Amino acid sequence: MKIVDAKVVVTSPGRNFVTLKITTDEGVTGLGDATLNGRELAVAAYLRDHVAPLLVGIDPHRVEDTWQSLYRGAYWRRGPVTMAAIAAVDVALWDIKAKAAGLPLYQLLGGASRERVGTYGHADGRDLPELFDAIRSRLAEGYPAIRIQSGIPGLKTVYGVHSSPDHAEAELHQQARPVVEDWDTAAYLRHIPTVFEAVRNEFGPELPLLHDAHHRLTPAQAAQLGKDLEPYRLFWLEDCTPAENQEALRLVRRHTTTPLAIGEVFNTVYDYQTLITEQLIDYVRSAVTHFGGVSPLRKLFDFAAQYQIKSAIHGPEDISPVGMAAAVHLDLAVHNFGIQEYAGYTPLTHEVFRHAFTFTDGHLHPGEAPGIGVELNEELAAAHPYEAAYLPVNRLRDGSVHDW
Ligand code: CS2
Ligand code: MG
């Protein structure tokens, strides 16, 4: 079998997605997700101009060799653009390999280790009544765990909080130019423990609750928040402090037993090395799309398993159904599965990317279709072209830019 074509499809059915479609001389095709929120065209160009021409003529069954060739052959290694491009190729080749074998991808990854994949959903509110309504909605959808994000008194817009309950998830992150959000760490640290106290009082002690601090705290502030949240027994506190400086988590870990999840912005195992070997975190958060594909992510999970750390693949609305499908195949197969984030998609997105994976009663299953189980409706994709869209920027009250 030989690759005869590799093309990049950029579409925007409510938000931008970048998809790689590889076609072989035997007519078998494979899809890969290359979506990098706010920098989509950089990855599309990397694939279209530098990778696709190199794929034509190679044997698509050489998944590992192709990955290693793209990683080492580029010379300039790592980084979100490079690893998203490599991820798209990796997933498309796994898709082809599994289709050629007539098997769903998870069967090539060791088969099922569980019956279905547990998820968590997003609940947010500008105030407690809105938040409680959102929690009730996610519970009604069957989510077994819920991420809680709240407005902060005195702040106009805060990460993860809709401007009104009926705005689409995409509204949170998609604006034609970066929206400037405001931030006040002291106000946040005062308020968040009161939110979790209220949620526990309303919904009881058992509901698994998660919270995303979204890289905004110093290690000492993260330690304080982790300690303040201990009475509410969180499932995890996510991205409590920017972790490029992995050693920073030593301070946090010394002061709190609140479980920690980190890694959605990480794209190679080196970003995790200290965090994993010193057990400074409890969950690794990278997505198939941003970590170079299924091949390296399964290796990361095996590495993490040696340190009792579990998977928690990133699954917001800016991971396309192609990336989500690949994730759910991995989720079903790996032993140290933790949880899968699933924010859902717009109805149009489900039409553009028809997928075999199902979301039922708060749980995902990849389905039994050969490959990753996704079909791209290219005509509908073409009808919704790329729209310039950027992530917000965060600024403190004095105007200083801050982590978003
Ligand atoms: C968030 C993401 O889902 C999460 O945990 O951190 O929604 C993140 O803000 C977006 O993926 C950024 O594109
Ligand atoms: Mg996050």
CSV table of C-alpha atoms and ligand atoms in Angstrom, one decimal:
chain,number,residue,atom,x,y,z
A,1,MET,CA,0.0,0.0,0.0
A,2,LYS,CA,1.3,3.5,-0.8
A,3,ILE,CA,0.2,7.0,0.1
A,4,VAL,CA,-1.0,8.9,-3.1
A,5,ASP,CA,-2.4,12.0,-1.5
A,6,ALA,CA,-2.4,14.0,1.7
A,7,LYS,CA,-4.6,17.1,1.9
A,8,VAL,CA,-5.5,19.6,4.6
A,9,VAL,CA,-9.1,20.6,5.2
A,10,VAL,CA,-9.7,23.7,7.3
A,11,THR,CA,-13.4,24.2,8.2
A,12,SER,CA,-15.4,26.2,10.7
A,13,PRO,CA,-18.7,24.6,11.7
A,14,GLY,CA,-19.0,26.9,14.7
A,15,ARG,CA,-15.3,27.0,15.4
A,16,ASN,CA,-12.1,26.3,13.3
A,17,PHE,CA,-10.8,22.8,12.8
A,18,VAL,CA,-7.8,21.5,10.8
A,19,THR,CA,-8.1,18.0,9.4
A,20,LEU,CA,-5.5,16.0,7.5
A,21,LYS,CA,-6.9,13.4,5.0
A,22,ILE,CA,-4.5,10.8,3.7
A,23,THR,CA,-5.5,8.6,0.7
A,24,THR,CA,-3.7,5.4,-0.4
A,25,ASP,CA,-3.4,3.6,-3.7
A,26,GLU,CA,-5.9,1.0,-2.5
A,27,GLY,CA,-8.5,3.6,-1.8
A,28,VAL,CA,-8.2,3.4,2.0
A,29,THR,CA,-8.2,6.8,3.6
A,30,GLY,CA,-7.3,8.1,7.1
A,31,LEU,CA,-8.1,11.2,9.0
A,32,GLY,CA,-6.0,13.1,11.6
A,33,ASP,CA,-6.8,16.2,13.7
A,34,ALA,CA,-4.3,19.1,13.6
A,35,THR,CA,-6.4,21.8,15.3
A,36,LEU,CA,-4.4,24.3,17.4
A,37,ASN,CA,-6.9,26.8,18.8
A,38,GLY,CA,-6.0,30.4,17.7
A,39,ARG,CA,-3.0,29.2,15.5
A,40,GLU,CA,-4.8,26.8,13.2
A,41,LEU,CA,-3.3,28.2,9.9
A,42,ALA,CA,0.2,27.7,11.2
A,43,VAL,CA,-0.4,24.0,11.5
A,44,ALA,CA,-2.2,23.8,8.2
A,45,ALA,CA,0.7,25.5,6.5
A,46,TYR,CA,3.2,23.2,8.2
A,47,LEU,CA,1.3,20.2,7.0
A,48,ARG,CA,0.4,21.5,3.5
A,49,ASP,CA,3.8,23.0,2.6
A,50,HIS,CA,6.3,20.8,4.5
A,51,VAL,CA,4.8,17.4,5.4
A,52,ALA,CA,2.2,16.4,2.8
A,53,PRO,CA,4.7,16.3,-0.1
A,54,LEU,CA,7.0,14.0,1.9
A,55,LEU,CA,4.2,11.5,2.6
A,56,VAL,CA,3.3,10.7,-1.0
A,57,GLY,CA,4.8,7.3,-2.0
A,58,ILE,CA,5.5,6.0,1.5
A,59,ASP,CA,4.0,2.8,3.0
A,60,PRO,CA,1.2,4.0,5.4
A,61,HIS,CA,1.6,0.9,7.5
A,62,ARG,CA,5.0,2.3,8.7
A,63,VAL,CA,3.4,4.3,11.5
A,64,GLU,CA,6.3,4.4,14.0
A,65,ASP,CA,8.9,5.0,11.3
A,66,THR,CA,6.9,7.8,9.8
A,67,TRP,CA,6.5,9.4,13.3
A,68,GLN,CA,10.2,9.1,14.0
A,69,SER,CA,11.1,10.5,10.6
A,70,LEU,CA,8.8,13.5,11.0
A,71,TYR,CA,10.1,14.2,14.5
A,72,ARG,CA,13.8,13.7,13.9
A,73,GLY,CA,13.9,14.7,10.2
A,74,ALA,CA,12.5,18.2,10.9
A,75,TYR,CA,15.6,18.9,13.0
A,76,TRP,CA,13.6,21.6,14.8
A,77,ARG,CA,11.8,19.6,17.4
A,78,ARG,CA,8.9,19.8,19.8
A,79,GLY,CA,6.4,22.7,20.1
A,80,PRO,CA,2.7,22.9,19.6
A,81,VAL,CA,2.7,23.5,15.8
A,82,THR,CA,5.1,20.7,15.0
A,83,MET,CA,3.5,18.2,17.3
A,84,ALA,CA,0.0,18.9,16.1
A,85,ALA,CA,1.1,18.4,12.5
A,86,ILE,CA,2.9,15.1,13.4
A,87,ALA,CA,-0.2,14.1,15.4
A,88,ALA,CA,-2.5,14.5,12.4
A,89,VAL,CA,-0.2,12.2,10.3
A,90,ASP,CA,0.1,9.6,13.2
A,91,VAL,CA,-3.7,9.4,13.7
A,92,ALA,CA,-4.4,9.2,10.0
A,93,LEU,CA,-1.9,6.3,9.6
A,94,TRP,CA,-3.4,4.5,12.6
A,95,ASP,CA,-6.8,5.0,11.0
A,96,ILE,CA,-5.6,3.5,7.7
A,97,LYS,CA,-3.9,0.6,9.5
A,98,ALA,CA,-7.0,-0.3,11.5
A,99,LYS,CA,-9.3,0.1,8.5
A,100,ALA,CA,-7.0,-2.2,6.5
A,101,ALA,CA,-7.2,-4.8,9.4
A,102,GLY,CA,-11.0,-4.3,9.5
A,103,LEU,CA,-10.8,-3.5,13.2
A,104,PRO,CA,-11.6,-0.5,15.4
A,105,LEU,CA,-8.4,1.2,16.5
A,106,TYR,CA,-8.7,0.2,20.2
A,107,GLN,CA,-8.3,-3.5,19.1
A,108,LEU,CA,-4.8,-2.6,17.8
A,109,LEU,CA,-4.0,-0.9,21.1
A,110,GLY,CA,-4.5,-4.0,23.2
A,111,GLY,CA,-8.3,-4.3,23.1
A,112,ALA,CA,-10.8,-3.1,25.6
A,113,SER,CA,-9.7,-2.7,29.3
A,114,ARG,CA,-13.2,-1.4,30.3
A,115,GLU,CA,-16.8,-1.4,29.0
A,116,ARG,CA,-17.1,2.4,28.5
A,117,VAL,CA,-15.2,5.6,29.1
A,118,GLY,CA,-16.1,7.9,32.0
A,119,THR,CA,-16.2,11.6,31.3
A,120,TYR,CA,-16.5,15.0,33.0
A,121,GLY,CA,-18.5,17.9,31.6
A,122,HIS,CA,-18.3,21.7,32.1
A,123,ALA,CA,-20.6,23.6,34.4
A,124,ASP,CA,-20.2,27.3,34.9
A,125,GLY,CA,-22.1,30.4,36.1
A,126,ARG,CA,-21.6,34.0,36.7
A,127,ASP,CA,-23.2,33.5,40.1
A,128,LEU,CA,-24.3,30.5,42.2
A,129,PRO,CA,-27.9,30.2,40.8
A,130,GLU,CA,-26.5,30.1,37.2
A,131,LEU,CA,-23.8,27.6,38.3
A,132,PHE,CA,-26.3,25.4,40.1
A,133,ASP,CA,-28.5,25.3,37.0
A,134,ALA,CA,-25.6,24.3,34.8
A,135,ILE,CA,-24.6,21.5,37.3
A,136,ARG,CA,-28.2,20.2,37.2
A,137,SER,CA,-28.1,20.2,33.4
A,138,ARG,CA,-24.8,18.2,33.3
A,139,LEU,CA,-26.2,15.8,35.9
A,140,ALA,CA,-29.3,15.4,33.7
A,141,GLU,CA,-27.1,14.5,30.8
A,142,GLY,CA,-25.6,11.8,32.9
A,143,TYR,CA,-22.1,13.2,33.5
A,144,PRO,CA,-20.5,11.3,36.3
A,145,ALA,CA,-18.1,14.2,37.1
A,146,ILE,CA,-18.3,17.9,36.6
A,147,ARG,CA,-15.8,20.8,36.2
A,148,ILE,CA,-16.9,23.9,38.1
A,149,GLN,CA,-15.9,27.4,36.8
A,150,SER,CA,-17.4,30.5,38.4
A,151,GLY,CA,-17.6,34.2,37.9
A,152,ILE,CA,-15.6,36.3,40.4
A,153,PRO,CA,-17.1,39.3,42.1
A,154,GLY,CA,-15.6,42.5,40.6
A,155,LEU,CA,-14.4,40.8,37.4
A,156,LYS,CA,-16.3,41.3,34.2
A,157,THR,CA,-15.2,38.2,32.3
A,158,VAL,CA,-13.5,35.1,33.7
A,159,TYR,CA,-12.1,32.0,32.0
A,160,GLY,CA,-14.6,29.3,31.4
A,161,VAL,CA,-17.7,31.3,32.3
A,162,HIS,CA,-20.3,32.1,29.6
A,163,SER,CA,-21.6,35.7,29.2
A,164,SER,CA,-25.0,34.2,29.5
A,165,PRO,CA,-26.3,30.6,30.1
A,166,ASP,CA,-27.5,30.2,26.4
A,167,HIS,CA,-24.2,31.0,24.7
A,168,ALA,CA,-22.5,28.2,22.9
A,169,GLU,CA,-19.3,26.7,24.4
A,170,ALA,CA,-17.4,28.0,21.3
A,171,GLU,CA,-18.3,31.6,22.5
A,172,LEU,CA,-15.9,31.1,25.4
A,173,HIS,CA,-12.8,30.9,23.3
A,174,GLN,CA,-13.6,32.2,19.8
A,175,GLN,CA,-13.4,35.9,18.9
A,176,ALA,CA,-12.1,37.5,15.7
A,177,ARG,CA,-9.5,39.4,17.7
A,178,PRO,CA,-8.3,38.6,21.2
A,179,VAL,CA,-10.8,39.7,23.7
A,180,VAL,CA,-9.2,41.3,26.8
A,181,GLU,CA,-10.4,39.6,30.0
A,182,ASP,CA,-9.7,41.0,33.4
A,183,TRP,CA,-8.1,39.2,36.3
A,184,ASP,CA,-7.5,39.6,40.1
A,185,THR,CA,-5.9,36.7,41.7
A,186,ALA,CA,-6.7,37.8,45.3
A,187,ALA,CA,-10.4,38.1,44.4
A,188,TYR,CA,-10.3,34.7,42.8
A,189,LEU,CA,-8.5,33.0,45.8
A,190,ARG,CA,-11.1,34.6,48.2
A,191,HIS,CA,-14.1,33.5,46.1
A,192,ILE,CA,-13.4,30.0,44.8
A,193,PRO,CA,-13.4,28.2,48.2
A,194,THR,CA,-16.9,29.7,48.9
A,195,VAL,CA,-18.2,28.4,45.6
A,196,PHE,CA,-17.1,24.9,46.4
A,197,GLU,CA,-18.6,25.1,49.9
A,198,ALA,CA,-21.9,26.2,48.3
A,199,VAL,CA,-21.8,23.4,45.7
A,200,ARG,CA,-21.0,20.8,48.3
A,201,ASN,CA,-23.9,22.0,50.5
A,202,GLU,CA,-26.2,21.9,47.5
A,203,PHE,CA,-25.1,18.7,45.8
A,204,GLY,CA,-23.6,16.7,48.6
A,205,PRO,CA,-20.1,15.2,49.3
A,206,GLU,CA,-20.0,12.5,46.6
A,207,LEU,CA,-20.3,14.2,43.2
A,208,PRO,CA,-16.7,14.3,41.7
A,209,LEU,CA,-15.9,18.0,41.2
A,210,LEU,CA,-13.0,19.4,39.2
A,211,HIS,CA,-11.7,22.9,38.8
A,212,ASP,CA,-9.4,24.5,36.3
A,213,ALA,CA,-7.1,27.3,37.6
A,214,HIS,CA,-5.9,27.7,34.0
A,215,HIS,CA,-2.2,28.5,34.7
A,216,ARG,CA,-2.9,31.7,36.7
A,217,LEU,CA,-1.4,31.2,40.1
A,218,THR,CA,2.1,31.3,41.5
A,219,PRO,CA,3.2,28.1,43.2
A,220,ALA,CA,2.5,29.6,46.7
A,221,GLN,CA,-1.0,30.8,45.6
A,222,ALA,CA,-1.6,27.3,44.1
A,223,ALA,CA,-0.6,25.7,47.3
A,224,GLN,CA,-2.9,28.0,49.2
A,225,LEU,CA,-5.9,27.2,46.9
A,226,GLY,CA,-5.2,23.5,47.0
A,227,LYS,CA,-5.2,23.6,50.8
A,228,ASP,CA,-8.3,25.8,51.0
A,229,LEU,CA,-10.2,23.3,48.7
A,230,GLU,CA,-9.2,20.2,50.7
A,231,PRO,CA,-12.4,20.2,52.8
A,232,TYR,CA,-14.4,19.8,49.5
A,233,ARG,CA,-12.5,16.7,48.3
A,234,LEU,CA,-12.0,17.7,44.6
A,235,PHE,CA,-11.4,15.1,42.0
A,236,TRP,CA,-8.6,17.5,40.8
A,237,LEU,CA,-7.3,21.0,40.6
A,238,GLU,CA,-6.1,21.6,37.1
A,239,ASP,CA,-3.2,23.8,35.8
A,240,CYS,CA,-2.8,25.3,39.2
A,241,THR,CA,0.4,27.0,38.2
A,242,PRO,CA,2.4,27.4,34.9
A,243,ALA,CA,4.4,24.2,34.7
A,244,GLU,CA,7.2,25.0,32.2
A,245,ASN,CA,9.1,25.2,35.5
A,246,GLN,CA,8.2,21.6,36.6
A,247,GLU,CA,10.0,22.0,39.9
A,248,ALA,CA,7.4,24.6,40.9
A,249,LEU,CA,5.0,21.8,41.7
A,250,ARG,CA,7.2,20.5,44.5
A,251,LEU,CA,6.1,23.5,46.6
A,252,VAL,CA,2.4,22.9,45.8
A,253,ARG,CA,2.7,19.1,46.5
A,254,ARG,CA,4.3,19.8,49.9
A,255,HIS,CA,1.3,21.9,51.0
A,256,THR,CA,-1.8,20.1,49.7
A,257,THR,CA,-3.3,16.7,49.1
A,258,THR,CA,-5.8,18.1,46.5
A,259,PRO,CA,-5.1,15.9,43.4
A,260,LEU,CA,-3.4,17.8,40.6
A,261,ALA,CA,-3.8,17.6,36.8
A,262,ILE,CA,-1.4,19.2,34.4
A,263,GLY,CA,-0.4,19.0,30.8
A,264,GLU,CA,-2.9,20.1,28.2
A,265,VAL,CA,-0.4,22.6,26.8
A,266,PHE,CA,2.4,20.0,26.9
A,267,ASN,CA,3.5,18.4,23.6
A,268,THR,CA,6.3,15.9,24.5
A,269,VAL,CA,7.2,13.6,27.4
A,270,TYR,CA,10.1,16.0,28.3
A,271,ASP,CA,7.5,18.5,29.5
A,272,TYR,CA,6.4,16.0,32.1
A,273,GLN,CA,9.7,14.3,33.1
A,274,THR,CA,10.1,15.8,36.6
A,275,LEU,CA,6.3,16.0,37.2
A,276,ILE,CA,6.0,12.2,36.6
A,277,THR,CA,9.2,10.8,38.1
A,278,GLU,CA,8.7,12.8,41.4
A,279,GLN,CA,4.9,12.1,41.4
A,280,LEU,CA,4.1,15.8,41.5
A,281,ILE,CA,0.8,15.3,39.6
A,282,ASP,CA,-1.9,12.7,39.6
A,283,TYR,CA,-3.2,13.1,36.0
A,284,VAL,CA,-1.6,13.8,32.6
A,285,ARG,CA,-3.7,16.0,30.4
A,286,SER,CA,-2.3,16.0,26.9
A,287,ALA,CA,-4.6,15.4,24.0
A,288,VAL,CA,-3.8,13.1,21.0
A,289,THR,CA,-3.9,16.2,18.8
A,290,HIS,CA,-1.3,18.2,20.7
A,291,PHE,CA,1.1,15.5,21.8
A,292,GLY,CA,2.1,14.1,18.5
A,293,GLY,CA,-0.6,11.5,18.1
A,294,VAL,CA,-1.6,8.1,19.4
A,295,SER,CA,1.9,6.7,19.2
A,296,PRO,CA,3.6,9.0,21.7
A,297,LEU,CA,0.5,9.5,23.9
A,298,ARG,CA,0.3,5.7,24.6
A,299,LYS,CA,4.0,5.8,25.5
A,300,LEU,CA,3.4,8.7,27.9
A,301,PHE,CA,0.5,6.8,29.6
A,302,ASP,CA,2.8,3.8,30.1
A,303,PHE,CA,5.5,6.0,31.6
A,304,ALA,CA,3.0,7.7,33.9
A,305,ALA,CA,1.6,4.3,35.0
A,306,GLN,CA,4.9,3.4,36.6
A,307,TYR,CA,4.3,6.3,39.0
A,308,GLN,CA,0.6,5.7,39.6
A,309,ILE,CA,-0.4,8.6,37.5
A,310,LYS,CA,-3.5,8.3,35.3
A,311,SER,CA,-4.7,9.6,31.9
A,312,ALA,CA,-7.1,12.5,31.5
A,313,ILE,CA,-7.1,13.4,27.9
A,314,HIS,CA,-8.0,17.0,27.1
A,315,GLY,CA,-11.4,17.2,25.4
A,316,PRO,CA,-12.7,20.7,25.0
A,317,GLU,CA,-14.7,21.8,22.0
A,318,ASP,CA,-11.4,22.8,20.2
A,319,ILE,CA,-10.3,19.1,19.9
A,320,SER,CA,-12.2,18.0,16.8
A,321,PRO,CA,-14.3,14.8,16.7
A,322,VAL,CA,-11.3,13.3,14.8
A,323,GLY,CA,-9.0,14.0,17.8
A,324,MET,CA,-11.8,13.0,20.2
A,325,ALA,CA,-12.4,9.7,18.4
A,326,ALA,CA,-8.7,8.8,18.6
A,327,ALA,CA,-8.7,9.7,22.3
A,328,VAL,CA,-11.7,7.4,23.1
A,329,HIS,CA,-10.0,4.5,21.4
A,330,LEU,CA,-7.0,5.0,23.7
A,331,ASP,CA,-9.2,5.6,26.7
A,332,LEU,CA,-10.9,2.3,26.2
A,333,ALA,CA,-7.6,0.4,25.9
A,334,VAL,CA,-5.1,1.8,28.4
A,335,HIS,CA,-5.0,0.4,31.9
A,336,ASN,CA,-4.3,3.6,33.8
A,337,PHE,CA,-7.3,5.5,32.4
A,338,GLY,CA,-8.4,8.3,34.7
A,339,ILE,CA,-11.1,10.3,33.0
A,340,GLN,CA,-12.0,11.9,29.6
A,341,GLU,CA,-13.0,15.5,29.3
A,342,TYR,CA,-16.0,15.9,26.9
A,343,ALA,CA,-17.4,19.3,26.2
A,344,GLY,CA,-19.5,18.2,23.3
A,345,TYR,CA,-19.9,19.9,19.9
A,346,THR,CA,-22.4,22.0,17.8
A,347,PRO,CA,-24.9,20.0,15.8
A,348,LEU,CA,-23.2,21.2,12.6
A,349,THR,CA,-19.8,19.8,13.8
A,350,HIS,CA,-21.4,16.4,14.3
A,351,GLU,CA,-22.6,16.6,10.7
A,352,VAL,CA,-19.3,17.7,9.3
A,353,PHE,CA,-17.5,14.9,11.2
A,354,ARG,CA,-19.8,11.9,11.3
A,355,HIS,CA,-18.4,9.7,14.0
A,356,ALA,CA,-18.9,6.2,15.4
A,357,PHE,CA,-18.1,7.2,18.9
A,358,THR,CA,-21.2,7.6,21.1
A,359,PHE,CA,-21.9,9.7,24.2
A,360,THR,CA,-24.5,8.0,26.4
A,361,ASP,CA,-25.4,8.6,30.0
A,362,GLY,CA,-22.1,10.5,30.6
A,363,HIS,CA,-19.9,7.8,29.0
A,364,LEU,CA,-18.2,7.6,25.7
A,365,HIS,CA,-17.5,4.5,23.6
A,366,PRO,CA,-15.5,4.5,20.3
A,367,GLY,CA,-17.8,2.1,18.5
A,368,GLU,CA,-16.8,-0.9,16.4
A,369,ALA,CA,-16.3,0.8,13.0
A,370,PRO,CA,-12.9,0.0,11.4
A,371,GLY,CA,-10.3,2.6,12.1
A,372,ILE,CA,-11.0,5.6,14.3
A,373,GLY,CA,-14.6,5.7,13.0
A,374,VAL,CA,-14.9,9.2,11.6
A,375,GLU,CA,-16.0,10.3,8.2
A,376,LEU,CA,-15.4,13.9,7.0
A,377,ASN,CA,-18.2,15.5,4.9
A,378,GLU,CA,-15.9,17.5,2.7
A,379,GLU,CA,-18.7,19.3,0.9
A,380,LEU,CA,-20.2,20.5,4.1
A,381,ALA,CA,-16.7,21.3,5.5
A,382,ALA,CA,-16.1,23.5,2.4
A,383,ALA,CA,-19.3,25.4,3.0
A,384,HIS,CA,-18.0,26.6,6.3
A,385,PRO,CA,-14.5,28.1,5.7
A,386,TYR,CA,-12.0,29.3,8.2
A,387,GLU,CA,-12.9,32.3,10.3
A,388,ALA,CA,-10.2,34.3,12.0
A,389,ALA,CA,-10.6,33.6,15.7
A,390,TYR,CA,-8.3,34.1,18.7
A,391,LEU,CA,-8.1,33.1,22.3
A,392,PRO,CA,-8.7,35.9,24.9
A,393,VAL,CA,-5.8,37.8,26.6
A,394,ASN,CA,-5.8,38.3,30.3
A,395,ARG,CA,-4.8,41.5,32.0
A,396,LEU,CA,-4.6,42.6,35.6
A,397,ARG,CA,-6.3,45.7,36.9
A,398,ASP,CA,-3.1,47.7,36.3
A,399,GLY,CA,-3.0,46.5,32.7
A,400,SER,CA,-0.2,44.0,33.0
A,401,VAL,CA,-0.7,41.0,30.8
A,402,HIS,CA,-1.3,37.8,32.8
A,403,ASP,CA,-1.6,34.1,31.9
A,404,TRP,CA,-4.9,33.3,30.3
B,1,CS2,C1,-9.4,24.2,29.1
B,1,CS2,C2,-9.5,24.4,27.6
B,1,CS2,O1,-10.8,22.3,28.8
B,1,CS2,C3,-9.9,22.8,29.5
B,1,CS2,O2,-9.3,22.2,30.4
B,1,CS2,O3,-8.2,24.4,29.7
B,1,CS2,O4,-10.8,24.7,27.3
B,1,CS2,C4,-8.6,25.4,27.1
B,1,CS2,O5,-9.0,26.7,27.6
B,1,CS2,C5,-8.8,25.5,25.6
B,1,CS2,O6,-8.6,24.2,25.0
B,1,CS2,C6,-7.9,26.5,24.9
B,1,CS2,O7,-8.0,26.4,23.5
B,2,MG,MG,-7.7,23.1,31.2
